[in-house]
PDB file of C-alpha atoms in Angstrom:
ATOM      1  CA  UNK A   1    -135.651  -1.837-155.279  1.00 66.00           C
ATOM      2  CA  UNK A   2    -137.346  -1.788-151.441  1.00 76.00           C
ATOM      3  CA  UNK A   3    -136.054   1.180-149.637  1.00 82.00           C
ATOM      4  CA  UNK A   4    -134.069   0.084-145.950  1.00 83.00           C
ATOM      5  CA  UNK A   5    -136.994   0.611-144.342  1.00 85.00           C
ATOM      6  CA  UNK A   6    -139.136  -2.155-146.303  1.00 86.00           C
ATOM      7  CA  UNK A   7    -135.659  -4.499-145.831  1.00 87.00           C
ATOM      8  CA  UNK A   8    -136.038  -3.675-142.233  1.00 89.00           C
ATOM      9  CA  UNK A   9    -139.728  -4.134-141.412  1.00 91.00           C
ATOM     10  CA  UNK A  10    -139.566  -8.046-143.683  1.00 91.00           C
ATOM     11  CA  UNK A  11    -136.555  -9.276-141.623  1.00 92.00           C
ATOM     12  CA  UNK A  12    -138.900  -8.325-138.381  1.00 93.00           C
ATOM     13  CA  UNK A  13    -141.599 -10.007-139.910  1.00 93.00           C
ATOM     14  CA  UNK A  14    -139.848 -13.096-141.079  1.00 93.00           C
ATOM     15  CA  UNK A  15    -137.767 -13.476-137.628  1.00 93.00           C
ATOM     16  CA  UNK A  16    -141.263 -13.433-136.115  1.00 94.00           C
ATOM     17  CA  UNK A  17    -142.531 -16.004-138.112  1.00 93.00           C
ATOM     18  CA  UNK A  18    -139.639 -18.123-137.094  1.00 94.00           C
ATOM     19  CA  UNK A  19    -140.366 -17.938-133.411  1.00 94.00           C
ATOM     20  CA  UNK A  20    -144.219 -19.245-134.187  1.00 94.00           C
ATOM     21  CA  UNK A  21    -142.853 -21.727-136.786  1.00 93.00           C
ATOM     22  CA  UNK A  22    -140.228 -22.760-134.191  1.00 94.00           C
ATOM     23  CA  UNK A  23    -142.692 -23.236-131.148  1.00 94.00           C
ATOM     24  CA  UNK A  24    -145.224 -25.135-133.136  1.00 94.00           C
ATOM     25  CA  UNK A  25    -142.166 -27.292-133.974  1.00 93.00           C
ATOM     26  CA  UNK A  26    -141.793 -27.826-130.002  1.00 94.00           C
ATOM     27  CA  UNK A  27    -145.294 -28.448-129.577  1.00 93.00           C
ATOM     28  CA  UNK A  28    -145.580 -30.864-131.931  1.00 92.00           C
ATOM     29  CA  UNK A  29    -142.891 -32.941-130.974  1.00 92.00           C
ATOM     30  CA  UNK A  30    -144.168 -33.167-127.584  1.00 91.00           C
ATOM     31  CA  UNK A  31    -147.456 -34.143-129.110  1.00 91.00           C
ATOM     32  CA  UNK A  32    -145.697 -36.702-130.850  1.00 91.00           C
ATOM     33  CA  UNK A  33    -144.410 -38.761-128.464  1.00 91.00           C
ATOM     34  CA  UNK A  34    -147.888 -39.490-126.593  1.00 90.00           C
ATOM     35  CA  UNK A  35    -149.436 -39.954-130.108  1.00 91.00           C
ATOM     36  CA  UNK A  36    -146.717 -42.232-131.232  1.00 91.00           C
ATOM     37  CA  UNK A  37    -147.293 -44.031-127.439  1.00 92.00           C
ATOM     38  CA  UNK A  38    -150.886 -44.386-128.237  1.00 91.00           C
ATOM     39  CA  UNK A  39    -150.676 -46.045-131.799  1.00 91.00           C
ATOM     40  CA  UNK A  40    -147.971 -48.279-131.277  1.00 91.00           C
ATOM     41  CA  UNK A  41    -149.869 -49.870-128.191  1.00 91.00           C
ATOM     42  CA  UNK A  42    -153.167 -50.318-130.125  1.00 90.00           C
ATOM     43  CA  UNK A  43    -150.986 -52.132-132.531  1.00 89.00           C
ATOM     44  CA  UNK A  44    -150.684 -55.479-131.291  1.00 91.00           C
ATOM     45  CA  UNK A  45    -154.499 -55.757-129.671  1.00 89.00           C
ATOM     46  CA  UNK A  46    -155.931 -54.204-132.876  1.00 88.00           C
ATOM     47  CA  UNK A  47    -153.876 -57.126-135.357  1.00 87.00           C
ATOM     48  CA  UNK A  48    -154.577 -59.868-132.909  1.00 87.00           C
ATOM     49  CA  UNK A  49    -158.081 -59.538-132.924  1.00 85.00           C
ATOM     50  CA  UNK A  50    -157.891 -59.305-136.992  1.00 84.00           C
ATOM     51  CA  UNK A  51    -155.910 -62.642-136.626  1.00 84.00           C
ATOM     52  CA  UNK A  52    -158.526 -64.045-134.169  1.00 80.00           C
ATOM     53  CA  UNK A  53    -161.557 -62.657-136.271  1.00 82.00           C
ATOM     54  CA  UNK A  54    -159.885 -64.373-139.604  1.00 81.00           C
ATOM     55  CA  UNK A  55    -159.593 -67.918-137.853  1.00 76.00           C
ATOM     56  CA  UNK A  56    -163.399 -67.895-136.910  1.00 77.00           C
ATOM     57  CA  UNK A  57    -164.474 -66.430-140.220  1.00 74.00           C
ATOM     58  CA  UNK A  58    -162.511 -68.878-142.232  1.00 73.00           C
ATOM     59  CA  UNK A  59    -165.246 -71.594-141.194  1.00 67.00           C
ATOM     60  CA  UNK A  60    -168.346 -69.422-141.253  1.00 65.00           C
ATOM     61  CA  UNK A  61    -167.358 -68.096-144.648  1.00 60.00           C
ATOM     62  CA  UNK A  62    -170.036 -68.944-147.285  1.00 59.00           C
ATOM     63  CA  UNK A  63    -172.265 -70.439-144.978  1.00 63.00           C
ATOM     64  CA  UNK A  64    -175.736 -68.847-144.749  1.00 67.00           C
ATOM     65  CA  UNK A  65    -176.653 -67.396-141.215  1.00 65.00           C
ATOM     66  CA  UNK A  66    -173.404 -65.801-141.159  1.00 73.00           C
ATOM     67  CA  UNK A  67    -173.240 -62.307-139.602  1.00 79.00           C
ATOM     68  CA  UNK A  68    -174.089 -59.627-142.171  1.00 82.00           C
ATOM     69  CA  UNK A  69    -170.815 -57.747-141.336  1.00 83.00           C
ATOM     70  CA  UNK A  70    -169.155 -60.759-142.812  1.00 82.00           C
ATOM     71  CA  UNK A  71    -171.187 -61.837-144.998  1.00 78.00           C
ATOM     72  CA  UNK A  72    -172.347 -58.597-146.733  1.00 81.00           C
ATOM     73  CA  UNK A  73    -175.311 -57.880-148.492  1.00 83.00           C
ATOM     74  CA  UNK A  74    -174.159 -59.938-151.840  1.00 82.00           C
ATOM     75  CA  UNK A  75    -173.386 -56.954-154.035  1.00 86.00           C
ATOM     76  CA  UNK A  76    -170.676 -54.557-154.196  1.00 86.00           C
ATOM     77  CA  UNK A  77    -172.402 -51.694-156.035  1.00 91.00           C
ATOM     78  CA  UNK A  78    -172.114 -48.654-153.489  1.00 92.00           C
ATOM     79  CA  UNK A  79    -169.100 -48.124-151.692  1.00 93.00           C
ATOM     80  CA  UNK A  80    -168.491 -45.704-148.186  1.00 93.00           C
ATOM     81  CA  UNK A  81    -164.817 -44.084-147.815  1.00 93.00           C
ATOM     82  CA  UNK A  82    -164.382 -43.361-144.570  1.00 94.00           C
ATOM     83  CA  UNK A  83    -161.494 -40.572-144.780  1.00 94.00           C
ATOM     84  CA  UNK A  84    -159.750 -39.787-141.687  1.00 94.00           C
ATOM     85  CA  UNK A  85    -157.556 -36.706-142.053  1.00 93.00           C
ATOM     86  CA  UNK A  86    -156.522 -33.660-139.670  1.00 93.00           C
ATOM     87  CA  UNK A  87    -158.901 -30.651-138.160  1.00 91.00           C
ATOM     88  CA  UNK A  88    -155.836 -28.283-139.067  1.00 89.00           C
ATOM     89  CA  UNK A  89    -153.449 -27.535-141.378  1.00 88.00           C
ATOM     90  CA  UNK A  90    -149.572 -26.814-141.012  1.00 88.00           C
ATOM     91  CA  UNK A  91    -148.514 -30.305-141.796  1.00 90.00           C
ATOM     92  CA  UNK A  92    -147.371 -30.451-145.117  1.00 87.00           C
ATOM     93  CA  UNK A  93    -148.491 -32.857-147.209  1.00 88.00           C
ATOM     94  CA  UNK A  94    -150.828 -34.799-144.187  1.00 92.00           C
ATOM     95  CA  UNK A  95    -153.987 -33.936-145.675  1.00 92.00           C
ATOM     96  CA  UNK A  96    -153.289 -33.806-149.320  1.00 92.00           C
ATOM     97  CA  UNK A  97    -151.828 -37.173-149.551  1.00 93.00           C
ATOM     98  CA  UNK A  98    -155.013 -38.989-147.804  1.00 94.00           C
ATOM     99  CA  UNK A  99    -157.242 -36.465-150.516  1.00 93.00           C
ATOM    100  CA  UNK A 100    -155.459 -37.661-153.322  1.00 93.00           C
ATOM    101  CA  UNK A 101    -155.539 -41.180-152.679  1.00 94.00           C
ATOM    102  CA  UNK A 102    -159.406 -41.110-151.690  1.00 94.00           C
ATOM    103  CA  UNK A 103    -159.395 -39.004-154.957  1.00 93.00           C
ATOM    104  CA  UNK A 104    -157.965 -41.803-156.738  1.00 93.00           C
ATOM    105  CA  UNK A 105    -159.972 -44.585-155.344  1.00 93.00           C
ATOM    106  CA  UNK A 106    -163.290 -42.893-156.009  1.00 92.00           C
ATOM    107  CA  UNK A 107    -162.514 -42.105-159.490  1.00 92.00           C
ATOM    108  CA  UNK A 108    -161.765 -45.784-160.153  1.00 92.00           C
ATOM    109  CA  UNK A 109    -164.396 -47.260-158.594  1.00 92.00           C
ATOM    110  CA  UNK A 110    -166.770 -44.987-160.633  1.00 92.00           C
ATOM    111  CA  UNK A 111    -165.528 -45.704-163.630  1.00 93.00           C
ATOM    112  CA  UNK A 112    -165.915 -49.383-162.674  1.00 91.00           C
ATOM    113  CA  UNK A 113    -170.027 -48.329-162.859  1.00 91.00           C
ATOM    114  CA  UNK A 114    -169.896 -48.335-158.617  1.00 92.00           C
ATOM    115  CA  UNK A 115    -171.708 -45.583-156.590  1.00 91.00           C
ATOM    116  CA  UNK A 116    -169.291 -43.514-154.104  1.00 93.00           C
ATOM    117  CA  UNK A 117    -170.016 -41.993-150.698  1.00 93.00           C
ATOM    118  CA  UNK A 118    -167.081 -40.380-149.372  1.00 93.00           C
ATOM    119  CA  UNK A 119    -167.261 -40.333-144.975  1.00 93.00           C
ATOM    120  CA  UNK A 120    -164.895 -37.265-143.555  1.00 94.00           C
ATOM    121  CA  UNK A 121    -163.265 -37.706-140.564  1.00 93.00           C
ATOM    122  CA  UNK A 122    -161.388 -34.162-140.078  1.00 90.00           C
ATOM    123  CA  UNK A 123    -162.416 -30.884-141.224  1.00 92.00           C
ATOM    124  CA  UNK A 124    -159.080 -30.724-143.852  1.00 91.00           C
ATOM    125  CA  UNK A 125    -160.310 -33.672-146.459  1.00 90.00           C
ATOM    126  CA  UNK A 126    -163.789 -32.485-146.352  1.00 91.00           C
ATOM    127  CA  UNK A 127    -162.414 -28.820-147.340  1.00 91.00           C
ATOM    128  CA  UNK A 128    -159.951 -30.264-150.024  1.00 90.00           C
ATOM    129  CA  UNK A 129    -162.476 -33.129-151.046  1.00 91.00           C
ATOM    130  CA  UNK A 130    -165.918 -30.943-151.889  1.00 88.00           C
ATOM    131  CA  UNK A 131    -163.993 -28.955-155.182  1.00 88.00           C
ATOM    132  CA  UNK A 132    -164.303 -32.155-156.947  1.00 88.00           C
ATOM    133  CA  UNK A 133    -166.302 -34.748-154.788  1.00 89.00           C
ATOM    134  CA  UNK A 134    -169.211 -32.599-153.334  1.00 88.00           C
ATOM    135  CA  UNK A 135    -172.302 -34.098-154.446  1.00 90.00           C
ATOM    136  CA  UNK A 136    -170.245 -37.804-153.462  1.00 90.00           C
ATOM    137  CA  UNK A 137    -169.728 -36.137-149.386  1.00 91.00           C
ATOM    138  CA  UNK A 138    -171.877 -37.217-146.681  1.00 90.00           C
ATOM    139  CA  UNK A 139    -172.118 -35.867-142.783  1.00 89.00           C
ATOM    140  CA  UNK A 140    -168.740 -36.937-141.360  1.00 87.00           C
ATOM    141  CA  UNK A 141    -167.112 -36.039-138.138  1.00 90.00           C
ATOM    142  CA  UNK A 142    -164.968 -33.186-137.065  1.00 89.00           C
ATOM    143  CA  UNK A 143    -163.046 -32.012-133.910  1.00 87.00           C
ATOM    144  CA  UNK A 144    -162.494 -35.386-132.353  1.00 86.00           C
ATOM    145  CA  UNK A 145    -159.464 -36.072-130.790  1.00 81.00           C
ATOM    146  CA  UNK A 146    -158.620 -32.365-129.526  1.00 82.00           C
ATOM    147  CA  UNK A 147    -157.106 -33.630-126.264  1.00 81.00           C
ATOM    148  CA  UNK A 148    -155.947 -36.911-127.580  1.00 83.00           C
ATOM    149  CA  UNK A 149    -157.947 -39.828-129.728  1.00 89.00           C
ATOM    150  CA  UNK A 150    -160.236 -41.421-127.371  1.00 90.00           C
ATOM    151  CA  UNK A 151    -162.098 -44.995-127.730  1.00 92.00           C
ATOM    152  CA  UNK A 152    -165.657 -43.251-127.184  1.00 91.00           C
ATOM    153  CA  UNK A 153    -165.017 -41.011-130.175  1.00 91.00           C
ATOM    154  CA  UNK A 154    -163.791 -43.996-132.117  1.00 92.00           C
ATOM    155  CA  UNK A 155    -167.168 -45.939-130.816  1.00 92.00           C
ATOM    156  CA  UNK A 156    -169.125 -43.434-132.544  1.00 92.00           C
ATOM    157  CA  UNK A 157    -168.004 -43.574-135.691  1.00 93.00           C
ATOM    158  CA  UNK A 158    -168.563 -47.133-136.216  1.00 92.00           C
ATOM    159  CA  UNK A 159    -171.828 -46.846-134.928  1.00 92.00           C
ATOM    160  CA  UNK A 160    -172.437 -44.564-137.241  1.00 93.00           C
ATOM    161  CA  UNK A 161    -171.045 -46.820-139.787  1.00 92.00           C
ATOM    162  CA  UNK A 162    -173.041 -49.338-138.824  1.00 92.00           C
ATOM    163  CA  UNK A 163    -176.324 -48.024-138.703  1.00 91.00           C
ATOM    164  CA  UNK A 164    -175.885 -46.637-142.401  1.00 91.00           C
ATOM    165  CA  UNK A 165    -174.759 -50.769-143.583  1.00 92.00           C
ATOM    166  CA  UNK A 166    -177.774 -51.642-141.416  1.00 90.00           C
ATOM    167  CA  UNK A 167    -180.223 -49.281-143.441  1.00 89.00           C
ATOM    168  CA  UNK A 168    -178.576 -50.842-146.945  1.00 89.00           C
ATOM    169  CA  UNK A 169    -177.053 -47.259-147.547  1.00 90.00           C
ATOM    170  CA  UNK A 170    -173.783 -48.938-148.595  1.00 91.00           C
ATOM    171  CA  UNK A 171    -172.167 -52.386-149.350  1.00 92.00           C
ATOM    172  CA  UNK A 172    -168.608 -52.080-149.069  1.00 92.00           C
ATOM    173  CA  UNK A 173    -166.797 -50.217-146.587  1.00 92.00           C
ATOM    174  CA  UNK A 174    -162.976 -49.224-146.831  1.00 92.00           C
ATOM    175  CA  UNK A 175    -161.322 -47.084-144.523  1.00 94.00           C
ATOM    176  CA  UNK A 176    -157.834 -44.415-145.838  1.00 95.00           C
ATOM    177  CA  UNK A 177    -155.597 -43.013-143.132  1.00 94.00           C
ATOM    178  CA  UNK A 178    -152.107 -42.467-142.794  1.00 93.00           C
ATOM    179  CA  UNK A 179    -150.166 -45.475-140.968  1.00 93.00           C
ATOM    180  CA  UNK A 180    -147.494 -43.526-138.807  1.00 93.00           C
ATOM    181  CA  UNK A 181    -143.883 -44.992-139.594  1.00 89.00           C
ATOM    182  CA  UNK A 182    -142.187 -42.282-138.464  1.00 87.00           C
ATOM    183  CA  UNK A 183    -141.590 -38.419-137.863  1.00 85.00           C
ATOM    184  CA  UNK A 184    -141.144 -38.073-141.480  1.00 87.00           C
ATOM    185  CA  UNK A 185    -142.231 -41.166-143.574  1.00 88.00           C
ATOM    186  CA  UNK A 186    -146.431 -41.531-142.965  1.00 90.00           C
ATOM    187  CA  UNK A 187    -147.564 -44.163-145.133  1.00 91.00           C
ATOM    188  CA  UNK A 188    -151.365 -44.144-147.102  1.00 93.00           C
ATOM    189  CA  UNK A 189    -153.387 -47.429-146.382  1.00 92.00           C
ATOM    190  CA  UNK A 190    -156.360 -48.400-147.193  1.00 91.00           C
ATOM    191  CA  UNK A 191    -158.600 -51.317-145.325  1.00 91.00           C
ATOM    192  CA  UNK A 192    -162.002 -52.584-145.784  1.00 90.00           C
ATOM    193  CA  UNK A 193    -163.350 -52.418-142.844  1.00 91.00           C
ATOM    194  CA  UNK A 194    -167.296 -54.613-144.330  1.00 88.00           C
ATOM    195  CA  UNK A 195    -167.602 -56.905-145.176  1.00 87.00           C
ATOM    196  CA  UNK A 196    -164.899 -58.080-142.898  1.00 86.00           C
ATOM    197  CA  UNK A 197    -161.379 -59.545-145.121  1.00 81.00           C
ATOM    198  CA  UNK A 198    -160.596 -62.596-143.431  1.00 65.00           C
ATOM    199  CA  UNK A 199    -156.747 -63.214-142.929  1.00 59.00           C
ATOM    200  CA  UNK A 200    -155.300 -66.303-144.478  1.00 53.00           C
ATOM    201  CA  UNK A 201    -155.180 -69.228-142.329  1.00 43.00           C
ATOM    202  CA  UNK A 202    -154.385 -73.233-142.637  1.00 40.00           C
ATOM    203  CA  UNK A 203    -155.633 -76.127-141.048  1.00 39.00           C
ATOM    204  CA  UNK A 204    -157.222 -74.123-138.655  1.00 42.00           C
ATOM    205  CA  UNK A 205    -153.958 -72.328-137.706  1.00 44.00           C
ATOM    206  CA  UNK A 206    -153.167 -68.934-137.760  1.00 47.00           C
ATOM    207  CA  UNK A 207    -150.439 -67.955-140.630  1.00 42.00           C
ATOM    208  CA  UNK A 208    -147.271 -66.908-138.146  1.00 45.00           C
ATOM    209  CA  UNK A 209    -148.942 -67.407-135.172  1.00 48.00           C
ATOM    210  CA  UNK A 210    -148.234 -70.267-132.125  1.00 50.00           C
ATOM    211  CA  UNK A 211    -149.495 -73.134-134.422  1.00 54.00           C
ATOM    212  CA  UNK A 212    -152.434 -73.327-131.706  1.00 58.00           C
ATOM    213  CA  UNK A 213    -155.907 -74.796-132.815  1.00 64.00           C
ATOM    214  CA  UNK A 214    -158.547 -73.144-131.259  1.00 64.00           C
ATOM    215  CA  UNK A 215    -162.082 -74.484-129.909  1.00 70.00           C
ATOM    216  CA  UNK A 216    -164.837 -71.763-129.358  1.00 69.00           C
ATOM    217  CA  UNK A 217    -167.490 -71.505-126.861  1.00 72.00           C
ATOM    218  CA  UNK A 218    -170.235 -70.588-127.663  1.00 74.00           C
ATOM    219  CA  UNK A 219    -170.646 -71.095-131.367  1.00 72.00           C
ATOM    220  CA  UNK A 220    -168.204 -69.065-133.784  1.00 72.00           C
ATOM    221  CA  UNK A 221    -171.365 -67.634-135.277  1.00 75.00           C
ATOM    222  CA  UNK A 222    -172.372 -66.306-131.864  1.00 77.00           C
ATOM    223  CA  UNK A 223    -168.808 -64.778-131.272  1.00 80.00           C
ATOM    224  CA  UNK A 224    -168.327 -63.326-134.540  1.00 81.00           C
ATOM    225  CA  UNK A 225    -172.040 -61.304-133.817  1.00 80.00           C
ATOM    226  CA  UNK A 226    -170.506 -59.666-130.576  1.00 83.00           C
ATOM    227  CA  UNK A 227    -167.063 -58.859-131.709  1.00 85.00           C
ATOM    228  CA  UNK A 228    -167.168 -58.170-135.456  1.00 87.00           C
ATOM    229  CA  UNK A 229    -168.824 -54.464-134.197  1.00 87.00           C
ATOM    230  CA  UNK A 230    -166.416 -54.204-131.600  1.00 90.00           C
ATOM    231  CA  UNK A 231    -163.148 -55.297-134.087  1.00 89.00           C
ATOM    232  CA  UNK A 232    -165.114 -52.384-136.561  1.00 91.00           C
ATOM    233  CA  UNK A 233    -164.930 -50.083-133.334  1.00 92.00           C
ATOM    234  CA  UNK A 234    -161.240 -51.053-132.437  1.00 92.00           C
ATOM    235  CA  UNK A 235    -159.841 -51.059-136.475  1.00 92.00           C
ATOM    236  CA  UNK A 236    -161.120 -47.041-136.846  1.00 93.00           C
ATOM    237  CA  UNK A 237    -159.996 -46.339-133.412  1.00 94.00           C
ATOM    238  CA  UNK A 238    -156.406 -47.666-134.459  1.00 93.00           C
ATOM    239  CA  UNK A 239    -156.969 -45.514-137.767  1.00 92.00           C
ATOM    240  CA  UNK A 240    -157.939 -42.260-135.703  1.00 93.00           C
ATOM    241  CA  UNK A 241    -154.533 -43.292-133.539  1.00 94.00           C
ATOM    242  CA  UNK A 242    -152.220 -43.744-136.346  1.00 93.00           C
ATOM    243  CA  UNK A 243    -153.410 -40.676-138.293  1.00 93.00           C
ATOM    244  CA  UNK A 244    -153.242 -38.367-135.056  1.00 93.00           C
ATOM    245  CA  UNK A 245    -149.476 -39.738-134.694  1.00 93.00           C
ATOM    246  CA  UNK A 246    -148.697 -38.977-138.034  1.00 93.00           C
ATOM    247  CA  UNK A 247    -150.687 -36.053-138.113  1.00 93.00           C
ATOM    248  CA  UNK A 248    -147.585 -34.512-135.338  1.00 93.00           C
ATOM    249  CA  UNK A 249    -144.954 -36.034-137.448  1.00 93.00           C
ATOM    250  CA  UNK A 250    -145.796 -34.467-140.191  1.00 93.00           C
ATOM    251  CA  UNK A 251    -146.225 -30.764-138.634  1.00 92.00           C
ATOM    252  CA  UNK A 252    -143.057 -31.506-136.788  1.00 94.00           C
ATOM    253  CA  UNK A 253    -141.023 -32.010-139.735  1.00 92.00           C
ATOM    254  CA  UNK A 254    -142.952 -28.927-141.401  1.00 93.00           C
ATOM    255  CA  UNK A 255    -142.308 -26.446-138.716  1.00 94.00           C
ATOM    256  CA  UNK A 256    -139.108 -27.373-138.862  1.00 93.00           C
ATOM    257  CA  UNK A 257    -138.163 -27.147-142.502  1.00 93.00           C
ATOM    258  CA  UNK A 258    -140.156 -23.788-142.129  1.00 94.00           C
ATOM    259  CA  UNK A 259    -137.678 -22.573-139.281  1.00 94.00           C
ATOM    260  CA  UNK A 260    -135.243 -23.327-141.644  1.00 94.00           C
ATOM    261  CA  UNK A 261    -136.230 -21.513-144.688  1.00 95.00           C
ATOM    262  CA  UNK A 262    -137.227 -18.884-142.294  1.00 94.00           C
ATOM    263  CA  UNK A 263    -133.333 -18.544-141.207  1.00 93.00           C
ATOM    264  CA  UNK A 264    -132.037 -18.660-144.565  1.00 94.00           C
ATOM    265  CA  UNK A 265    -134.099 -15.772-145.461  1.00 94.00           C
ATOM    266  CA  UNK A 266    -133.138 -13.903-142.676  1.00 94.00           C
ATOM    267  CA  UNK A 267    -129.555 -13.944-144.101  1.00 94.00           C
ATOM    268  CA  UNK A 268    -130.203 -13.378-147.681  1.00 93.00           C
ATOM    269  CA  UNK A 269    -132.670 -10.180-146.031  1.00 92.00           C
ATOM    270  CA  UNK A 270    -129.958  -9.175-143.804  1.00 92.00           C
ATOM    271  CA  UNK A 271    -126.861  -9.403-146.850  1.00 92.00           C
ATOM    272  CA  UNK A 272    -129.160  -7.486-148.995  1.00 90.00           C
ATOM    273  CA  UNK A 273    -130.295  -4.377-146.462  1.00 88.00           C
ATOM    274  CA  UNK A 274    -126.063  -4.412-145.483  1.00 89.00           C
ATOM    275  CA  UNK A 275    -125.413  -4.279-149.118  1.00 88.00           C
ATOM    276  CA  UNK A 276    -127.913  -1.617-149.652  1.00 86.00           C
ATOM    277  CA  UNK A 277    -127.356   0.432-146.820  1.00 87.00           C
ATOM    278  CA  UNK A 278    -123.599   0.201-147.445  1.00 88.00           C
ATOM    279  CA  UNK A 279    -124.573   1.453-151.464  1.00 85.00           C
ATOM    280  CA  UNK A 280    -126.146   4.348-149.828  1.00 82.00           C
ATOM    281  CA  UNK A 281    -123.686   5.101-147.368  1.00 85.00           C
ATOM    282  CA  UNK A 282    -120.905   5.541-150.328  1.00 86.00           C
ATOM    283  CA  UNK A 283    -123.568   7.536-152.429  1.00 81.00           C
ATOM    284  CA  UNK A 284    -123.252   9.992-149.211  1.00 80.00           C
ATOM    285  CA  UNK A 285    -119.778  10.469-148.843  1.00 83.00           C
ATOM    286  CA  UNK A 286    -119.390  10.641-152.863  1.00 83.00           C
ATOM    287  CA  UNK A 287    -122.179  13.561-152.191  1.00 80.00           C
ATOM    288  CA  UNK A 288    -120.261  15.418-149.768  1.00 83.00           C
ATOM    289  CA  UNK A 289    -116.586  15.024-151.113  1.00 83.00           C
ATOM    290  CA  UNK A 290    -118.242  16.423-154.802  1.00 81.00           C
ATOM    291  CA  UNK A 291    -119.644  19.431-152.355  1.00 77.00           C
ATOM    292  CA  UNK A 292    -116.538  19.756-150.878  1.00 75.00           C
ATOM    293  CA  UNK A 293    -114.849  19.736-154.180  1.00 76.00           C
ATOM    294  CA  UNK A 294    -116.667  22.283-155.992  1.00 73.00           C
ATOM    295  CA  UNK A 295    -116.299  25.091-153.003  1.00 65.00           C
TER     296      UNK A 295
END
């Protein structure tokens, strides 16, 4: 049974682990809102120009001369992962959720015969990742984003991307972060960022859009060769964006159940040093009065 003394030194120790636990809860949530800010705004530009993208590749699909980003390369035999997770930890299940998917997604597609790269973005999923998926990890990308996601960061990871599809070191590309619903429900998705996954349109029209038909000048083939890098630049920084906002949720809602459990063992600590103390206390006087008793 600890002595008083140990009782003593662990509630110190646990009531100082709730003030740390309960300031990184503050931090976070002030985090959150400017993350949450910057994801929901890249929302609507990032699925308009998937919308836009889909009506021009609908008629350039199949035809020859069509940009290799939509096109492909014809096969589907080695696949990149680009995995965005966190630089830290502290966030409950963040990181481990986007590992396990990946996880999940790799092993299937090698079992289908395919060849796996896996692309880190965050220090986390490239620590979790290596146990099992080592020889499958390539050169990825840490610290970005430590004073907020920024396009330039986003820019050069899909020109790294593209340089490795341009030097045939992969075919298909696909793209796992957490989608930010809210401070605690982050949801996994996955989407292929090459060869570009045209939307489904009709007649020309965009499915739940304006009904509008569009006419393009220059040529669609022309368009689709400036912005299909840039839509590749704008989809990972919307990635980077929603994982960074989740990223806070997550950690917010973890410090906080922390502060909790922290309190709760503060009270069970402080009943059991009051019950001991009080045991020892009435071992005392029993002492003394049996003294007394025996002069």
């Amino acid at each position: 049974m600890p002595s008083l003394k140990d009782l003593r030194l662990r509630i110190v120790s646990v009531k100082s682990t709730r003030k740390i636990t309960s300031a990184m809860k503050m931090v976070a949530a002030s985090k959150l809102r400017r993350a949450q800010t910057a994801a929901e705004s890249a929302r609507p530009y990032a699925e308009r120009m998937e919308r836009m993208l889909g009506t021009l590749a609908t008629s350039l699909a199949g035809q020859q001369g069509a940009p290799r980003l939509l096109a492909g390369t014809g096969d589907s035999n080695v696949h990149l992962i680009v995995m965005i997770t966190a630089d830290r930890g502290l966030c409950g299940g963040f990181n481990s959720t986007i590992v396990r998917n990946v996880k999940a997604l790799a092993g299937q597609l090698i079992k289908e015969g395919k060849t796996v790269k896996i692309f880190p973005v965050g220090r986390k999923g490239r620590e979790q990742i290596k146990r099992d998926y080592g020889a499958n990890l390539i050169e990825g990308f840490e610290g970005l984003g430590r004073k907020g996601i920024t396009f330039p960061e986003a820019d050069q990871v899909a020109n790294r991307i593209t340089r490795m599809f341009e030097d045939g070191e992969f075919d298909v590309c696909t793209v796992v972060y957490n989608r930010f619903r809210s401070a605690i429900q982050q949801e996994v998705t996955r989407q292929q960022l090459i060869p570009f996954v045209a939307q489904e349109v009709t007649a020309g029209r965009e499915v739940g859009g304006t009904g509008a038909v569009y006419e393009f000048e220059p040529s669609e083939e022309d368009i689709l060769n400036v912005l299909l890098p840039r839509n590749l630049a704008v989809q990972v920084f919307r990635g980077m964006l929603e994982s960074q906002a989740s990223e806070q949720g997550a950690r917010m809602t973890a410090m906080d159940n922390a502060t909790r459990n922290a309190g709760d063992m503060i009270n069970n600590l402080t009943i059991k040093y009051n019950r001991s103390r009080q045991a020892q206390i009435t071992k005392e006087l029993i002492e003394i009065i049996s003294g007394a008793e025996a002069l």
